[in-house]
Amino acid sequence: MRIPRLTLFRVASIATLAWLATRRISPAHASAEIVPSRLVEDARRDAAAANRSLTNQLERWLRMGQFLDQLEEIGYDRVQLALTGSISPDELNALERSIFDTAFEQRMRAPGPEEKEFFAELGRQQREAGFDLSKLGTR
């Protein structure tokens, strides 16, 4: 499971924000020299949209970074193994299982060509065998 590049950029900047907080430097004062201007502009835009101050927006992102640190127990590699059938979803912890369930549901909404071919062939075999497809709940 991949994290969007902009999210990674914001999370990487959390360390800078934490450093600023420990030195009681206002993000507004530090923005020109320490915090990347792209991050400050993104924060200004998001702050305006959410009716927050720049400082409050940056603090919000800092707290989200802290939350992400707490989620280190999530093994995204293990989720991928479960999605490919290499391990059972029952082997995942609660957080991993939640991510697995969401990803699995998304994948099931869009069947791939192999799945479409499989079910087309299954339907053909059922018709040849004389199954009444209306009684099977299929078309």
PDB file of N, CA, C and O in Angstrom, residues 54-87:
ATOM      1  N   LEU A  54      -2.334  29.559  10.511  1.00  0.00           N
ATOM      2  CA  LEU A  54      -1.195  28.810   9.986  1.00  0.00           C
ATOM      3  C   LEU A  54      -0.576  27.970  11.093  1.00  0.00           C
ATOM      4  O   LEU A  54      -0.282  26.784  10.900  1.00  0.00           O
ATOM      5  N   THR A  55      -0.406  28.560  12.261  1.00  0.00           N
ATOM      6  CA  THR A  55       0.188  27.828  13.383  1.00  0.00           C
ATOM      7  C   THR A  55      -0.671  26.629  13.756  1.00  0.00           C
ATOM      8  O   THR A  55      -0.146  25.530  13.960  1.00  0.00           O
ATOM      9  N   ASN A  56      -1.989  26.818  13.827  1.00  0.00           N
ATOM     10  CA  ASN A  56      -2.865  25.702  14.171  1.00  0.00           C
ATOM     11  C   ASN A  56      -2.811  24.600  13.114  1.00  0.00           C
ATOM     12  O   ASN A  56      -2.879  23.415  13.438  1.00  0.00           O
ATOM     13  N   GLN A  57      -2.708  24.988  11.845  1.00  0.00           N
ATOM     14  CA  GLN A  57      -2.624  23.978  10.782  1.00  0.00           C
ATOM     15  C   GLN A  57      -1.341  23.169  10.910  1.00  0.00           C
ATOM     16  O   GLN A  57      -1.341  21.949  10.806  1.00  0.00           O
ATOM     17  N   LEU A  58      -0.226  23.866  11.142  1.00  0.00           N
ATOM     18  CA  LEU A  58       1.049  23.167  11.294  1.00  0.00           C
ATOM     19  C   LEU A  58       1.035  22.274  12.532  1.00  0.00           C
ATOM     20  O   LEU A  58       1.556  21.157  12.508  1.00  0.00           O
ATOM     21  N   GLU A  59       0.418  22.742  13.609  1.00  0.00           N
ATOM     22  CA  GLU A  59       0.293  21.915  14.817  1.00  0.00           C
ATOM     23  C   GLU A  59      -0.551  20.675  14.526  1.00  0.00           C
ATOM     24  O   GLU A  59      -0.254  19.585  15.009  1.00  0.00           O
ATOM     25  N   ARG A  60      -1.590  20.855  13.730  1.00  0.00           N
ATOM     26  CA  ARG A  60      -2.450  19.712  13.363  1.00  0.00           C
ATOM     27  C   ARG A  60      -1.635  18.669  12.612  1.00  0.00           C
ATOM     28  O   ARG A  60      -1.722  17.468  12.889  1.00  0.00           O
ATOM     29  N   TRP A  61      -0.837  19.127  11.641  1.00  0.00           N
ATOM     30  CA  TRP A  61       0.007  18.198  10.902  1.00  0.00           C
ATOM     31  C   TRP A  61       1.026  17.536  11.819  1.00  0.00           C
ATOM     32  O   TRP A  61       1.354  16.356  11.637  1.00  0.00           O
ATOM     33  N   LEU A  62       1.548  18.268  12.797  1.00  0.00           N
ATOM     34  CA  LEU A  62       2.492  17.701  13.754  1.00  0.00           C
ATOM     35  C   LEU A  62       1.816  16.572  14.527  1.00  0.00           C
ATOM     36  O   LEU A  62       2.372  15.496  14.697  1.00  0.00           O
ATOM     37  N   ARG A  63       0.598  16.815  14.971  1.00  0.00           N
ATOM     38  CA  ARG A  63      -0.124  15.778  15.716  1.00  0.00           C
ATOM     39  C   ARG A  63      -0.424  14.568  14.825  1.00  0.00           C
ATOM     40  O   ARG A  63      -0.382  13.427  15.283  1.00  0.00           O
ATOM     41  N   MET A  64      -0.723  14.811  13.558  1.00  0.00           N
ATOM     42  CA  MET A  64      -0.945  13.688  12.644  1.00  0.00           C
ATOM     43  C   MET A  64       0.339  12.879  12.485  1.00  0.00           C
ATOM     44  O   MET A  64       0.299  11.645  12.414  1.00  0.00           O
ATOM     45  N   GLY A  65       1.472  13.572  12.451  1.00  0.00           N
ATOM     46  CA  GLY A  65       2.755  12.875  12.380  1.00  0.00           C
ATOM     47  C   GLY A  65       2.995  12.020  13.610  1.00  0.00           C
ATOM     48  O   GLY A  65       3.485  10.887  13.516  1.00  0.00           O
ATOM     49  N   GLN A  66       2.629  12.547  14.771  1.00  0.00           N
ATOM     50  CA  GLN A  66       2.753  11.767  16.002  1.00  0.00           C
ATOM     51  C   GLN A  66       1.867  10.524  15.927  1.00  0.00           C
ATOM     52  O   GLN A  66       2.280   9.434  16.324  1.00  0.00           O
ATOM     53  N   PHE A  67       0.668  10.702  15.402  1.00  0.00           N
ATOM     54  CA  PHE A  67      -0.243   9.574  15.256  1.00  0.00           C
ATOM     55  C   PHE A  67       0.350   8.520  14.322  1.00  0.00           C
ATOM     56  O   PHE A  67       0.310   7.321  14.604  1.00  0.00           O
ATOM     57  N   LEU A  68       0.926   8.973  13.209  1.00  0.00           N
ATOM     58  CA  LEU A  68       1.530   8.028  12.264  1.00  0.00           C
ATOM     59  C   LEU A  68       2.675   7.261  12.921  1.00  0.00           C
ATOM     60  O   LEU A  68       2.866   6.077  12.656  1.00  0.00           O
ATOM     61  N   ASP A  69       3.439   7.941  13.762  1.00  0.00           N
ATOM     62  CA  ASP A  69       4.511   7.252  14.480  1.00  0.00           C
ATOM     63  C   ASP A  69       3.961   6.126  15.336  1.00  0.00           C
ATOM     64  O   ASP A  69       4.579   5.079  15.491  1.00  0.00           O
ATOM     65  N   GLN A  70       2.788   6.338  15.909  1.00  0.00           N
ATOM     66  CA  GLN A  70       2.171   5.316  16.752  1.00  0.00           C
ATOM     67  C   GLN A  70       1.674   4.138  15.923  1.00  0.00           C
ATOM     68  O   GLN A  70       1.457   3.051  16.446  1.00  0.00           O
ATOM     69  N   LEU A  71       1.496   4.348  14.636  1.00  0.00           N
ATOM     70  CA  LEU A  71       0.995   3.282  13.773  1.00  0.00           C
ATOM     71  C   LEU A  71       2.110   2.427  13.174  1.00  0.00           C
ATOM     72  O   LEU A  71       1.867   1.651  12.255  1.00  0.00           O
ATOM     73  N   GLU A  72       3.318   2.575  13.703  1.00  0.00           N
ATOM     74  CA  GLU A  72       4.438   1.809  13.151  1.00  0.00           C
ATOM     75  C   GLU A  72       4.223   0.312  13.236  1.00  0.00           C
ATOM     76  O   GLU A  72       4.848  -0.455  12.532  1.00  0.00           O
ATOM     77  N   GLU A  73       3.306  -0.107  14.105  1.00  0.00           N
ATOM     78  CA  GLU A  73       3.061  -1.532  14.242  1.00  0.00           C
ATOM     79  C   GLU A  73       2.326  -2.105  13.039  1.00  0.00           C
ATOM     80  O   GLU A  73       2.176  -3.308  12.912  1.00  0.00           O
ATOM     81  N   ILE A  74       1.876  -1.243  12.137  1.00  0.00           N
ATOM     82  CA  ILE A  74       1.213  -1.734  10.936  1.00  0.00           C
ATOM     83  C   ILE A  74       2.273  -2.248   9.973  1.00  0.00           C
ATOM     84  O   ILE A  74       3.181  -1.534   9.600  1.00  0.00           O
ATOM     85  N   GLY A  75       2.137  -3.489   9.587  1.00  0.00           N
ATOM     86  CA  GLY A  75       3.055  -4.075   8.617  1.00  0.00           C
ATOM     87  C   GLY A  75       2.429  -4.051   7.237  1.00  0.00           C
ATOM     88  O   GLY A  75       1.679  -4.963   6.891  1.00  0.00           O
ATOM     89  N   TYR A  76       2.689  -2.995   6.460  1.00  0.00           N
ATOM     90  CA  TYR A  76       2.087  -2.896   5.130  1.00  0.00           C
ATOM     91  C   TYR A  76       2.536  -4.055   4.238  1.00  0.00           C
ATOM     92  O   TYR A  76       1.779  -4.507   3.385  1.00  0.00           O
ATOM     93  N   ASP A  77       3.754  -4.547   4.471  1.00  0.00           N
ATOM     94  CA  ASP A  77       4.205  -5.701   3.692  1.00  0.00           C
ATOM     95  C   ASP A  77       3.342  -6.918   3.998  1.00  0.00           C
ATOM     96  O   ASP A  77       3.010  -7.698   3.115  1.00  0.00           O
ATOM     97  N   ARG A  78       2.966  -7.062   5.263  1.00  0.00           N
ATOM     98  CA  ARG A  78       2.113  -8.183   5.651  1.00  0.00           C
ATOM     99  C   ARG A  78       0.726  -8.042   5.030  1.00  0.00           C
ATOM    100  O   ARG A  78       0.114  -9.023   4.616  1.00  0.00           O
ATOM    101  N   VAL A  79       0.229  -6.807   4.950  1.00  0.00           N
ATOM    102  CA  VAL A  79      -1.075  -6.579   4.310  1.00  0.00           C
ATOM    103  C   VAL A  79      -0.998  -6.999   2.848  1.00  0.00           C
ATOM    104  O   VAL A  79      -1.898  -7.673   2.333  1.00  0.00           O
ATOM    105  N   GLN A  80       0.097  -6.620   2.172  1.00  0.00           N
ATOM    106  CA  GLN A  80       0.265  -7.011   0.763  1.00  0.00           C
ATOM    107  C   GLN A  80       0.328  -8.535   0.619  1.00  0.00           C
ATOM    108  O   GLN A  80      -0.226  -9.096  -0.322  1.00  0.00           O
ATOM    109  N   LEU A  81       1.022  -9.194   1.548  1.00  0.00           N
ATOM    110  CA  LEU A  81       1.089 -10.659   1.494  1.00  0.00           C
ATOM    111  C   LEU A  81      -0.301 -11.269   1.634  1.00  0.00           C
ATOM    112  O   LEU A  81      -0.637 -12.235   0.947  1.00  0.00           O
ATOM    113  N   ALA A  82      -1.112 -10.697   2.513  1.00  0.00           N
ATOM    114  CA  ALA A  82      -2.478 -11.201   2.684  1.00  0.00           C
ATOM    115  C   ALA A  82      -3.313 -10.931   1.440  1.00  0.00           C
ATOM    116  O   ALA A  82      -4.121 -11.775   1.032  1.00  0.00           O
ATOM    117  N   LEU A  83      -3.129  -9.773   0.819  1.00  0.00           N
ATOM    118  CA  LEU A  83      -3.894  -9.446  -0.389  1.00  0.00           C
ATOM    119  C   LEU A  83      -3.540 -10.368  -1.545  1.00  0.00           C
ATOM    120  O   LEU A  83      -4.380 -10.634  -2.411  1.00  0.00           O
ATOM    121  N   THR A  84      -2.306 -10.862  -1.581  1.00  0.00           N
ATOM    122  CA  THR A  84      -1.900 -11.772  -2.659  1.00  0.00           C
ATOM    123  C   THR A  84      -2.124 -13.235  -2.286  1.00  0.00           C
ATOM    124  O   THR A  84      -1.834 -14.117  -3.086  1.00  0.00           O
ATOM    125  N   GLY A  85      -2.621 -13.476  -1.062  1.00  0.00           N
ATOM    126  CA  GLY A  85      -2.905 -14.841  -0.637  1.00  0.00           C
ATOM    127  C   GLY A  85      -1.710 -15.596  -0.100  1.00  0.00           C
ATOM    128  O   GLY A  85      -1.786 -16.798   0.136  1.00  0.00           O
ATOM    129  N   SER A  86      -0.591 -14.914   0.112  1.00  0.00           N
ATOM    130  CA  SER A  86       0.603 -15.582   0.623  1.00  0.00           C
ATOM    131  C   SER A  86       0.484 -15.915   2.109  1.00  0.00           C
ATOM    132  O   SER A  86       1.119 -16.851   2.579  1.00  0.00           O
ATOM    133  N   ILE A  87      -0.278 -15.110   2.836  1.00  0.00           N
ATOM    134  CA  ILE A  87      -0.579 -15.416   4.236  1.00  0.00           C
ATOM    135  C   ILE A  87      -2.073 -15.214   4.448  1.00  0.00           C
ATOM    136  O   ILE A  87      -2.735 -14.532   3.658  1.00  0.00           O
TER     137      ILE A  87
END
